[in-house]
PDB file of N, CA and C in Angstrom:
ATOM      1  N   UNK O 381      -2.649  15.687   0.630  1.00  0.00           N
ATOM      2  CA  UNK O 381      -1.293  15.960   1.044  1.00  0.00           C
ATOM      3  C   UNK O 381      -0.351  15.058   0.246  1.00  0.00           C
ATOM      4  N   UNK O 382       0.973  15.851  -0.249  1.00  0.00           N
ATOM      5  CA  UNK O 382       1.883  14.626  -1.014  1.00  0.00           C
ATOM      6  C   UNK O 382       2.564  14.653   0.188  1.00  0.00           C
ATOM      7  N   UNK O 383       2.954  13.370  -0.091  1.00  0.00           N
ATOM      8  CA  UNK O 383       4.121  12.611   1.035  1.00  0.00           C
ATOM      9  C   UNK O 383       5.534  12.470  -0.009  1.00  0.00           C
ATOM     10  N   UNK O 384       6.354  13.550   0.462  1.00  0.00           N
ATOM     11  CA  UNK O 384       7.988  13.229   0.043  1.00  0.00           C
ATOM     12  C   UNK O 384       8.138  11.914   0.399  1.00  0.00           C
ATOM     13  N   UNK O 385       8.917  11.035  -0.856  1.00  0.00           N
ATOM     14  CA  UNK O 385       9.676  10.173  -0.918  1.00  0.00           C
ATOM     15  C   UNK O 385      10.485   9.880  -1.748  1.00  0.00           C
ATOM     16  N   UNK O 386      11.737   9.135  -1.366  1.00  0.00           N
ATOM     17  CA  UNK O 386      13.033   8.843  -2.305  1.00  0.00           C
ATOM     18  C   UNK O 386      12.707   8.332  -3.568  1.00  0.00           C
ATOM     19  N   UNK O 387      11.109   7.656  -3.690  1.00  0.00           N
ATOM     20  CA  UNK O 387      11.179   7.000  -4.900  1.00  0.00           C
ATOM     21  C   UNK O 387      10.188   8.039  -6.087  1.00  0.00           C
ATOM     22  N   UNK O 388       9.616   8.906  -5.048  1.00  0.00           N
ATOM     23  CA  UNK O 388       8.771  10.208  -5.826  1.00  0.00           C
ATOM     24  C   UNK O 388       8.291  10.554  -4.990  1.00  0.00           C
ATOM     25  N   UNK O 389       6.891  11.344  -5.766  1.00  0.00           N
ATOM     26  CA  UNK O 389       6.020  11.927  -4.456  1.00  0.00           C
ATOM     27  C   UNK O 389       4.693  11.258  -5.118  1.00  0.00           C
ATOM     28  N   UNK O 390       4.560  10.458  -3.714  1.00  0.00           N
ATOM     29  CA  UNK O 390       2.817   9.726  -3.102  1.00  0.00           C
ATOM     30  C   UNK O 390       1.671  10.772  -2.898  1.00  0.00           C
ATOM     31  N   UNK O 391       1.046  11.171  -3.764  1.00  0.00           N
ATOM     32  CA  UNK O 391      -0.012  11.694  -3.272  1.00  0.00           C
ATOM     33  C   UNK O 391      -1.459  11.799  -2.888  1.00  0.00           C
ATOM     34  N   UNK O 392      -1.374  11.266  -1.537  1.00  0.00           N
ATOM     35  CA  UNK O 392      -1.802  11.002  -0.646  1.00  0.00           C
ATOM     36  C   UNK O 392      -3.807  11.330  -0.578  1.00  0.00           C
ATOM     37  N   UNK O 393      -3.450  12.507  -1.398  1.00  0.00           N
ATOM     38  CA  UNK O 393      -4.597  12.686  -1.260  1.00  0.00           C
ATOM     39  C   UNK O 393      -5.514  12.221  -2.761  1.00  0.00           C
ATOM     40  N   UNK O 394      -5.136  12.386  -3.638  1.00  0.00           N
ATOM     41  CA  UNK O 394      -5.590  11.249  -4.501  1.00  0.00           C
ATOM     42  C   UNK O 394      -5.906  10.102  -4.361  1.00  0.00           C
ATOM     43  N   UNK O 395      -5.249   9.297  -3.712  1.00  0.00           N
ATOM     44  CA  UNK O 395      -4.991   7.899  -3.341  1.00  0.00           C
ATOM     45  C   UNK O 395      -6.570   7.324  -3.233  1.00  0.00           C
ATOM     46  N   UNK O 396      -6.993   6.573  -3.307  1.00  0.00           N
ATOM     47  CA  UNK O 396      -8.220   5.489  -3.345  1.00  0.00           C
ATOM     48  C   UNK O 396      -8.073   4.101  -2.249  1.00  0.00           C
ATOM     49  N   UNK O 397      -8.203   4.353  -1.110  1.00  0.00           N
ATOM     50  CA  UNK O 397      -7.438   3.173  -0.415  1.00  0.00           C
ATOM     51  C   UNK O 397      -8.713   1.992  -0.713  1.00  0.00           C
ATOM     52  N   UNK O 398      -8.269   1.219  -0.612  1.00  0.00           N
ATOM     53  CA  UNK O 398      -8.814  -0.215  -0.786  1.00  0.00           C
ATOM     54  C   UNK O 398      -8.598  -1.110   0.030  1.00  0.00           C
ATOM     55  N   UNK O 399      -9.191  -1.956   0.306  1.00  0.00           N
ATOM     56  CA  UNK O 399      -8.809  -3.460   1.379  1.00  0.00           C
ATOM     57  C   UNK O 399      -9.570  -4.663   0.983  1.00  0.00           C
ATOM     58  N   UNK O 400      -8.844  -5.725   1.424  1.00  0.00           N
ATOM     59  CA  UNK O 400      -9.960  -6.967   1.474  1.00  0.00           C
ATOM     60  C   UNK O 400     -11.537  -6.817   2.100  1.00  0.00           C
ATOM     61  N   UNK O 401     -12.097  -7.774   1.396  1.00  0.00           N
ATOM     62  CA  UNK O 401     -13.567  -7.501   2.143  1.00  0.00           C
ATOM     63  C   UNK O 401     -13.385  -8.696   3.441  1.00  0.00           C
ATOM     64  N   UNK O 402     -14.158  -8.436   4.331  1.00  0.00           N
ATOM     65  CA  UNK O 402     -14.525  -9.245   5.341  1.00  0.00           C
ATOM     66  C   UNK O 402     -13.949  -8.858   6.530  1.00  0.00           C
ATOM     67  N   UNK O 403     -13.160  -7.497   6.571  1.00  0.00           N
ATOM     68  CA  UNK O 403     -12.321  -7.235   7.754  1.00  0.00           C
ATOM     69  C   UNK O 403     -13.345  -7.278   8.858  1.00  0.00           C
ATOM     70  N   UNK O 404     -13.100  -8.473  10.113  1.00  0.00           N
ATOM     71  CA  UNK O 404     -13.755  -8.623  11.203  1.00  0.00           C
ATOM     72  C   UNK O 404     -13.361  -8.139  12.302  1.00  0.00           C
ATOM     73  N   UNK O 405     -11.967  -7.957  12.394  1.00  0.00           N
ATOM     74  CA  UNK O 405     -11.653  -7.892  13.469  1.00  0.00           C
ATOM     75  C   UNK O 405     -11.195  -5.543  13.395  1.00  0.00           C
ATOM     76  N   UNK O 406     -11.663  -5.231  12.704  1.00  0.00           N
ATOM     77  CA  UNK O 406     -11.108  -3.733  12.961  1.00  0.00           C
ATOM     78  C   UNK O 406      -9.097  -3.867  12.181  1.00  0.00           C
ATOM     79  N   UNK O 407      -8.724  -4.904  12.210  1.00  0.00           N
ATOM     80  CA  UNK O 407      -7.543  -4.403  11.778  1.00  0.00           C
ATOM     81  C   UNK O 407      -7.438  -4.952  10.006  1.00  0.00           C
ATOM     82  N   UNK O 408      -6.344  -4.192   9.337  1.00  0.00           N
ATOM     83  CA  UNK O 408      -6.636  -4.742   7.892  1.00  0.00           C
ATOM     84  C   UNK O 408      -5.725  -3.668   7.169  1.00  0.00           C
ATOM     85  N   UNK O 409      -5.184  -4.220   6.361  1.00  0.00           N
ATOM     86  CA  UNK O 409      -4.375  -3.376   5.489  1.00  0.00           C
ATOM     87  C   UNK O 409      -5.045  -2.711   4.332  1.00  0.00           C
ATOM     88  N   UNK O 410      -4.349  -1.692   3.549  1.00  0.00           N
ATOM     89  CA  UNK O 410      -5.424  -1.011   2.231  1.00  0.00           C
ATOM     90  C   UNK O 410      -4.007  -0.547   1.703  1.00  0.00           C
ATOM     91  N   UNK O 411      -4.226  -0.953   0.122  1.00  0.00           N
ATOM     92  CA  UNK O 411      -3.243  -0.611  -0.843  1.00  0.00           C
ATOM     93  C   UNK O 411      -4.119   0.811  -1.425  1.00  0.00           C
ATOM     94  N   UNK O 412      -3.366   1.487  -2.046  1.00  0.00           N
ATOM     95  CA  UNK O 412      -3.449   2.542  -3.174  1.00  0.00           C
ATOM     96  C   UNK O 412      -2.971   2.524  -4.530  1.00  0.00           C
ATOM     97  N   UNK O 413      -3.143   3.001  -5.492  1.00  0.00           N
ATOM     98  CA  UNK O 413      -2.127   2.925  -6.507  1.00  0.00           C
ATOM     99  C   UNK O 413      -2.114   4.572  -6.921  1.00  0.00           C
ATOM    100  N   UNK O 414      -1.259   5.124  -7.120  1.00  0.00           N
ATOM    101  CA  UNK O 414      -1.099   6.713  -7.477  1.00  0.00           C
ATOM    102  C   UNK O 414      -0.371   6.645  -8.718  1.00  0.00           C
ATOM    103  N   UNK O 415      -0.344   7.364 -10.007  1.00  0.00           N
ATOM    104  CA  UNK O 415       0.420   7.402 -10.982  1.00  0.00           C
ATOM    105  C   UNK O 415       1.415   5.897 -10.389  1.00  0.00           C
ATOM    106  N   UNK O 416       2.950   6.131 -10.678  1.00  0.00           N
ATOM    107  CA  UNK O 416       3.737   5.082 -10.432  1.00  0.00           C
ATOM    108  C   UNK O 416       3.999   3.964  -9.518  1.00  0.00           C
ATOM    109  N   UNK O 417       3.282   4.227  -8.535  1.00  0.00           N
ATOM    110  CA  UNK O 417       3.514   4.250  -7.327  1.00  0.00           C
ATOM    111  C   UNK O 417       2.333   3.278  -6.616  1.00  0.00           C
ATOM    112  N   UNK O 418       2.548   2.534  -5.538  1.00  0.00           N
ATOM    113  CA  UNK O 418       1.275   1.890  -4.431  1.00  0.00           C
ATOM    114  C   UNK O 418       2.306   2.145  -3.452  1.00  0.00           C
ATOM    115  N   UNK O 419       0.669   2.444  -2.619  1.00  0.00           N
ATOM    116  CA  UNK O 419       0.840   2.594  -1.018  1.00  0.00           C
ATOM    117  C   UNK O 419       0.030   1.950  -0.203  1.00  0.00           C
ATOM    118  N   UNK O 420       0.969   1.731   1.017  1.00  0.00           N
ATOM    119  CA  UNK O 420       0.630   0.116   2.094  1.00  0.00           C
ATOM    120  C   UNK O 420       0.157   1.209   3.212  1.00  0.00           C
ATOM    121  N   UNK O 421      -1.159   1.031   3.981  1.00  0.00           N
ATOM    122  CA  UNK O 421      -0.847   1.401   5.402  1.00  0.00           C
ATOM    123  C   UNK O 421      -2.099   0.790   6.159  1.00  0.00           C
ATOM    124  N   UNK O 422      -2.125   0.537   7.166  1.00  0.00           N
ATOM    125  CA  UNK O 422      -2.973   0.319   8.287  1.00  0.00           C
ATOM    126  C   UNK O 422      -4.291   1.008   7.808  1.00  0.00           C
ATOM    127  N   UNK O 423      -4.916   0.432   7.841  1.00  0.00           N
ATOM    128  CA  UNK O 423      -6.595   0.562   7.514  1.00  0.00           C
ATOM    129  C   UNK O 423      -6.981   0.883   8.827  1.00  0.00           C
ATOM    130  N   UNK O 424      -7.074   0.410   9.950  1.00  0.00           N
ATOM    131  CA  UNK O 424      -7.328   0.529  11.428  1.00  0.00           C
ATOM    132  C   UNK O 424      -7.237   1.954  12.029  1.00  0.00           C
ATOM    133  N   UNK O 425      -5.958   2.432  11.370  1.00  0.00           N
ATOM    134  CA  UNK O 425      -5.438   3.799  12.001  1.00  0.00           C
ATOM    135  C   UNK O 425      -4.778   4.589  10.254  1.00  0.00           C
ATOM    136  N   UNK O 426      -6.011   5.361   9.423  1.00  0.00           N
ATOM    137  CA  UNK O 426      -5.734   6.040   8.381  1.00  0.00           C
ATOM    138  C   UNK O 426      -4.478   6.842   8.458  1.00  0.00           C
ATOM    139  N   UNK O 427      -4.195   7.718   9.837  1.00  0.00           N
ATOM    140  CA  UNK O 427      -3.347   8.527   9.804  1.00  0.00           C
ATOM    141  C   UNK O 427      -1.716   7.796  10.140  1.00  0.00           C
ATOM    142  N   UNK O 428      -1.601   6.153  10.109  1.00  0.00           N
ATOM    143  CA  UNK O 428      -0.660   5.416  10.282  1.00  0.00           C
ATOM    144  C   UNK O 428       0.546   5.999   8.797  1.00  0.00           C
ATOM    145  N   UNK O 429       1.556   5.675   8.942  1.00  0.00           N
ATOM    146  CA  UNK O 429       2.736   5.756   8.146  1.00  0.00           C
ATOM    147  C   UNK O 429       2.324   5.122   6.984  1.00  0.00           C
ATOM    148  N   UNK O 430       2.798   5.392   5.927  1.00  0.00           N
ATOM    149  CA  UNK O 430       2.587   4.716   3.980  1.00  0.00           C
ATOM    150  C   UNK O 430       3.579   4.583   3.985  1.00  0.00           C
ATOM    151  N   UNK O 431       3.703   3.342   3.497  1.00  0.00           N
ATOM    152  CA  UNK O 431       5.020   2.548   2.414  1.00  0.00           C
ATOM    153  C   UNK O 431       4.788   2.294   1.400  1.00  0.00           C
ATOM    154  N   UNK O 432       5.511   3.199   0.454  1.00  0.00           N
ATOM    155  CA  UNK O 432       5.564   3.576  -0.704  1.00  0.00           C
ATOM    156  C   UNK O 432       6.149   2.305  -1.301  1.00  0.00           C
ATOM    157  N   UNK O 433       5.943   2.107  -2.565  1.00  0.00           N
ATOM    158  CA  UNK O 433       6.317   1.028  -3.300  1.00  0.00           C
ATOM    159  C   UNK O 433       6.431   1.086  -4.755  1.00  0.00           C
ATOM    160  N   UNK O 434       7.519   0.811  -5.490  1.00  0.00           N
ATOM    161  CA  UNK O 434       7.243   1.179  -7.058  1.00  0.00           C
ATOM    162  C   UNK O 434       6.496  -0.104  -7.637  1.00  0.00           C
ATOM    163  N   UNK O 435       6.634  -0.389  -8.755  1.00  0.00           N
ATOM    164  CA  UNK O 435       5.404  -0.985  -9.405  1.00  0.00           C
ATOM    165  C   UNK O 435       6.648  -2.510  -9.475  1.00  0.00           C
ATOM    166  N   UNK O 436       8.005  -2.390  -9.387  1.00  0.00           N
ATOM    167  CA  UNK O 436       8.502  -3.583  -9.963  1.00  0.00           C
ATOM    168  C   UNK O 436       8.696  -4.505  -8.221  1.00  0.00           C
ATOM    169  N   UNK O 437       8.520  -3.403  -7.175  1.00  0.00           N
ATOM    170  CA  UNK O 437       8.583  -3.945  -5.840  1.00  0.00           C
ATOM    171  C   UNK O 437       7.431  -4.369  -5.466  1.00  0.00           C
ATOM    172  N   UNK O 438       6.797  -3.885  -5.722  1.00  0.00           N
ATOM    173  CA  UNK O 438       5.234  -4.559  -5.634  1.00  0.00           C
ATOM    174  C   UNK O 438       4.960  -5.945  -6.392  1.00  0.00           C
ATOM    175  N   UNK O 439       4.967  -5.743  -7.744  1.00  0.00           N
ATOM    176  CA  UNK O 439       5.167  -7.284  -8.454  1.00  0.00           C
ATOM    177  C   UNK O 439       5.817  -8.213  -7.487  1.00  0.00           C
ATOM    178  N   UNK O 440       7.104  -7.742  -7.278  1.00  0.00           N
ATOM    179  CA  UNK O 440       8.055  -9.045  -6.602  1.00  0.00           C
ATOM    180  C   UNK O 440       7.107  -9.691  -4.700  1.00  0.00           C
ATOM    181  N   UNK O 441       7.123  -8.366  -4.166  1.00  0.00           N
ATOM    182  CA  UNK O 441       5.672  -8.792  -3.404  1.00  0.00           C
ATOM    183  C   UNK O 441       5.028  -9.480  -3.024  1.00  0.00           C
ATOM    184  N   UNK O 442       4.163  -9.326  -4.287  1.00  0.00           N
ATOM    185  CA  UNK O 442       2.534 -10.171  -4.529  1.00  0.00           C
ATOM    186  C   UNK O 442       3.423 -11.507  -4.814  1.00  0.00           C
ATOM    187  N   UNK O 443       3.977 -11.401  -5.868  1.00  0.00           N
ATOM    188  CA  UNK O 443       4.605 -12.964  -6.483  1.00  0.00           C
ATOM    189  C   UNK O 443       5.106 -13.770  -5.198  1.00  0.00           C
ATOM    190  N   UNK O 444       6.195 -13.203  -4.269  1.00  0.00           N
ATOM    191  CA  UNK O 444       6.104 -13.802  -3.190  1.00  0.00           C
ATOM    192  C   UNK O 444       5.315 -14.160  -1.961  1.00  0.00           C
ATOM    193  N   UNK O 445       4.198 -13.221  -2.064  1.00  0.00           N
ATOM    194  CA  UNK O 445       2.707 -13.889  -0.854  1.00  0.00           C
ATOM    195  C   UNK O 445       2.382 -15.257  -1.692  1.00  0.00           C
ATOM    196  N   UNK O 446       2.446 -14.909  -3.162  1.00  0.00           N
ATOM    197  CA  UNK O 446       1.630 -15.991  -3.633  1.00  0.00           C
ATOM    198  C   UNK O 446       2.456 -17.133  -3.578  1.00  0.00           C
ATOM    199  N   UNK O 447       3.520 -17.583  -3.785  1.00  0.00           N
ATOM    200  CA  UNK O 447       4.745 -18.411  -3.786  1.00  0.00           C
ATOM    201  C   UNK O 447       4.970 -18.839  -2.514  1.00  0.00           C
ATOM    202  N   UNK O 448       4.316 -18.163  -1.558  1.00  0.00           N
ATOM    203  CA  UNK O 448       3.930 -18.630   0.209  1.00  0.00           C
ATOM    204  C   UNK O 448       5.463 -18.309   0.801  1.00  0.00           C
ATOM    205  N   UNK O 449       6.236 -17.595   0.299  1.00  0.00           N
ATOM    206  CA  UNK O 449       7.772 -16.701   0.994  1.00  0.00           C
ATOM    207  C   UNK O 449       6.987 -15.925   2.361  1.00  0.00           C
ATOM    208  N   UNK O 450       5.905 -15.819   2.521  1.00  0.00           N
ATOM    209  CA  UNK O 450       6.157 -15.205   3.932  1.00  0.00           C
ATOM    210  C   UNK O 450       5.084 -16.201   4.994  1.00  0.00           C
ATOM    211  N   UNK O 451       4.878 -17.646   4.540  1.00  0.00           N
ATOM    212  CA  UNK O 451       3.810 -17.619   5.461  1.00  0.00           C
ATOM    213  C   UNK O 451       4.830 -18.130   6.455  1.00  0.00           C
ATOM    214  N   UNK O 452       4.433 -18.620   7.870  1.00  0.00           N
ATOM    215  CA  UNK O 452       5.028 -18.372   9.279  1.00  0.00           C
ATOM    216  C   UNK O 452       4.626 -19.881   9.790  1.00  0.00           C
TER     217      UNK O 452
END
C-alpha cells in the first residue's frame, strides 16, 4: 500500500522494516528507507501510523540522538 504524503508517496509495501536487536520488552521502533524517503513506526503494533521523513530530516535526527538533544 502507498501512503499519501506531503513530502511524496511512502510505499509501504516495499518498505523493509528494521529495528534494534534485543527488543525485550515487546515494544521497539523500526525504520524503513524507500527510494527518498524513511519511515518511523511502532514495531509493537505494524498497523500503527508512519512518519515519513526526508533524508535531510532524518540526518538532522540521528545527529541530534547522537549529540544527546533528546535525552530526559
Amino acid at each position: 500500500m502507498t501512503l499519501p504524503h506531503p513530502k511524496g508517496q511512502f510505499d509501504n509495501s516495499r518498505a523493509q522494516w528494521r529495528s534494534a536487536p534485543g527488543d525485550s520488552h515487546g515494544s521497539r521502533v523500526e525504520v524503513a528507507f524507500v527510494d527518498d524517503l524513511i519511515g518511523l513506526r511502532n514495531g509493537a503494533d505494524p498497523k500503527s501510523p508512519v512518519l515519513v521523513f526526508t533524508q535531510a530530516e532524518w540526518d538532522a535526527f540521528v545527529l541530534g540522538a547522537k549529540d544527546g538533544e533528546f535525552d530526559v
